[in-house]
CSV table of C-alpha atoms in Angstrom, one decimal:
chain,number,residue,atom,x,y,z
A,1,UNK,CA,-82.9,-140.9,-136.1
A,2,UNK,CA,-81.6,-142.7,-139.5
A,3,UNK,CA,-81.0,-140.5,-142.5
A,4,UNK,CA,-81.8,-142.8,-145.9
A,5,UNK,CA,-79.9,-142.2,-149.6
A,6,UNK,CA,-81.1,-142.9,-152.8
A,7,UNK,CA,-79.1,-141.6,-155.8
A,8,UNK,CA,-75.7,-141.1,-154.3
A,9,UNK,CA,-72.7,-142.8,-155.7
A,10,UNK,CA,-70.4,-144.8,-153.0
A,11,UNK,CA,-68.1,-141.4,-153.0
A,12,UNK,CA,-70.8,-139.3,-152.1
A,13,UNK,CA,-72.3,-141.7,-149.4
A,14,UNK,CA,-68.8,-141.5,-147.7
A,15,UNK,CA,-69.1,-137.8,-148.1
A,16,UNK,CA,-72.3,-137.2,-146.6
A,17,UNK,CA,-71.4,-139.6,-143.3
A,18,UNK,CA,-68.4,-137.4,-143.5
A,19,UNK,CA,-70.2,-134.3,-143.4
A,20,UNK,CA,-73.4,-135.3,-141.1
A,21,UNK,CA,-71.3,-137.3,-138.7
A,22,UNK,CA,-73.2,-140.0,-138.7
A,23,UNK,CA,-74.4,-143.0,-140.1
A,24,UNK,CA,-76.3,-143.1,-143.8
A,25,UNK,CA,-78.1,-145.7,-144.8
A,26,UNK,CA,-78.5,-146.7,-148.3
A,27,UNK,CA,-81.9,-147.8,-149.6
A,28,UNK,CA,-80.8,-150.2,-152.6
A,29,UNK,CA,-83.0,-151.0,-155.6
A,30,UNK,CA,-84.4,-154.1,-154.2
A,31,UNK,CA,-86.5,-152.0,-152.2
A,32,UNK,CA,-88.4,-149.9,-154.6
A,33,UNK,CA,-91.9,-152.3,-154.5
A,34,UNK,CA,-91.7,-152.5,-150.5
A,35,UNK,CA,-93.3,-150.2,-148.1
A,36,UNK,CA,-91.4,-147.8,-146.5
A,37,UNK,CA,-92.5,-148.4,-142.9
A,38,UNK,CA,-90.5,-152.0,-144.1
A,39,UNK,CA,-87.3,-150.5,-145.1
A,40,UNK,CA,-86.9,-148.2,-141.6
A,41,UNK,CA,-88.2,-151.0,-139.5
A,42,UNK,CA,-84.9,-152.9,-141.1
A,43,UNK,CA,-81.7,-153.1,-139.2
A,44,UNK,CA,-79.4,-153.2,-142.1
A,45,UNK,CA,-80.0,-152.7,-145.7
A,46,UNK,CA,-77.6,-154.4,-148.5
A,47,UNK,CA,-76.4,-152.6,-151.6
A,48,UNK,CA,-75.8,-149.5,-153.2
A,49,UNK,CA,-77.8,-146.3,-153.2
A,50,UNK,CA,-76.7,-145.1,-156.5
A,51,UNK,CA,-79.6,-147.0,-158.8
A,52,UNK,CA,-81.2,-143.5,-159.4
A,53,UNK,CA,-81.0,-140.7,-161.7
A,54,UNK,CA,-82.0,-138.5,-158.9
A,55,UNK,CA,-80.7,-138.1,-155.4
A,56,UNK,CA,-83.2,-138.1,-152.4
A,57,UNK,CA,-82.6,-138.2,-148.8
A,58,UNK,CA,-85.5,-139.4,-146.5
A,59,UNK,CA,-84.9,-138.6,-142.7
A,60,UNK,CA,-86.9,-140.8,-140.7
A,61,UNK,CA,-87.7,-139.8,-136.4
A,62,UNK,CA,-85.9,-136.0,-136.1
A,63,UNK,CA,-86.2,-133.2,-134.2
A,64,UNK,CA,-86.8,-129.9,-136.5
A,65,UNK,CA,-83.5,-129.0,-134.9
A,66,UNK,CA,-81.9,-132.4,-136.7
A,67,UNK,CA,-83.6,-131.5,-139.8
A,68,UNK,CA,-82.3,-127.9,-140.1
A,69,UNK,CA,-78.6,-128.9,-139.9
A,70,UNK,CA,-78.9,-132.1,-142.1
A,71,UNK,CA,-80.9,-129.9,-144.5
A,72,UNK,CA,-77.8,-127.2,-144.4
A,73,UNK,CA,-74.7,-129.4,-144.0
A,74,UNK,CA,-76.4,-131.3,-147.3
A,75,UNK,CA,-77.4,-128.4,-149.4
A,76,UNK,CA,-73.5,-126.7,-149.0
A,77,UNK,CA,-71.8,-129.7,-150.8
A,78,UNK,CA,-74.9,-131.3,-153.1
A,79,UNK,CA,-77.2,-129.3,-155.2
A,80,UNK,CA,-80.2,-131.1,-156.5
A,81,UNK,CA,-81.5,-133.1,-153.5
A,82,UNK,CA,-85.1,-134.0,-153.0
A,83,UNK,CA,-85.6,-134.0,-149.1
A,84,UNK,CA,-88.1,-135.8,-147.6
A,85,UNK,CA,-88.9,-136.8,-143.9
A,86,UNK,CA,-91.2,-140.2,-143.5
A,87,UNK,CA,-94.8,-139.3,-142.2
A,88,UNK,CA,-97.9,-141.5,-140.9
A,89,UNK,CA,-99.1,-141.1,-144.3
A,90,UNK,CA,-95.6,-141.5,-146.4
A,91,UNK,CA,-94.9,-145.1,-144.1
A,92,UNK,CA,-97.9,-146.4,-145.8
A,93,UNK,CA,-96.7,-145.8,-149.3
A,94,UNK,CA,-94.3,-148.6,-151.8
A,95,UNK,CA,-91.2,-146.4,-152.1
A,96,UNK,CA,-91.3,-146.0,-155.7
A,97,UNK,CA,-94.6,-144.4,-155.5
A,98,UNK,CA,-92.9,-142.0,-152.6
A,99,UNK,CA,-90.3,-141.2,-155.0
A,100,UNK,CA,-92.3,-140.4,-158.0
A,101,UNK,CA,-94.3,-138.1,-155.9
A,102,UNK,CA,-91.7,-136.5,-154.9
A,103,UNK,CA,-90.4,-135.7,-158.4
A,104,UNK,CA,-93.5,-134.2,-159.1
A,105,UNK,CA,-93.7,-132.1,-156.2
A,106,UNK,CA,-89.9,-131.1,-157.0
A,107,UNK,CA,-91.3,-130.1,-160.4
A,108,UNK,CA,-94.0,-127.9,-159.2
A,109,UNK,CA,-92.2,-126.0,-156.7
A,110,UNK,CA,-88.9,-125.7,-159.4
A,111,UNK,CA,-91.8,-124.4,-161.7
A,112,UNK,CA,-93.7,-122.2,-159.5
A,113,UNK,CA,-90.0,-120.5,-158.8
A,114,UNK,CA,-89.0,-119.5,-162.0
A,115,UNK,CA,-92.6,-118.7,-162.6
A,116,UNK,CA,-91.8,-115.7,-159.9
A,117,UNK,CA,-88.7,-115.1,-160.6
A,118,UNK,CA,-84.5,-116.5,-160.6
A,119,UNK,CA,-84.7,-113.9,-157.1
A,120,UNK,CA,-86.8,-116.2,-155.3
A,121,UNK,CA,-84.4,-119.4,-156.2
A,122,UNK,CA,-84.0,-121.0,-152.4
């Protein structure tokens, strides 16, 4: 299992390793035209995380068990995470196409939320 960062600051990468106990990979900004089946395949990426205005973390080859607790351990310390775990389909995809997708989907839930009501807020 390798858990990716995009968005986090130096501090906070150190945090989350902290937190998850284990190792988090930074995804720097060099990667944003390759594929992400490229970037996991990689043994060791180079540069900072923090070239983002918003935070994502991609989890690449957990359990649902390894999810949950990432998912948890995360969402206690940092609010405003996009989570995302890679997929047959998502592998396929240039990363900044991944991530812009994933904004809009972030939108469209955040929307549909306060659409129903600040009692729903997850």
């Amino acid at each position: 299992m390798k858990v990716y960062v995009i968005g986090f600051t130096p501090q906070e990468v150190e945090e989350l390793k902290k937190i998850l106990g284990m190792e988090v990979l930074c995804i720097p900004e060099y990667c944003r035209d390759w594929v992400l089946a490229s970037i996991v395949s990689q043994e060791k990426l180079e540069g900072r995380s923090d070239w983002h205005f918003r935070k994502f973390i991609i989890i690449h080859g957990a359990t649902n068990e390894e999810i949950k607790k990432i998912l948890g351990a995360v969402k206690r310390k940092f609010k405003n995470v996009i989570f995302a775990t890679t997929t047959p389909t998502s592998l396929t995809w240039r990363l900044e196409d991944l991530l812009n997708e994933l904004i809009r989907e972030d939108e469209y839930f955040k929307n549909l939320r306060m659409r129903r009501g600040p009692y729903l807020e997850l």
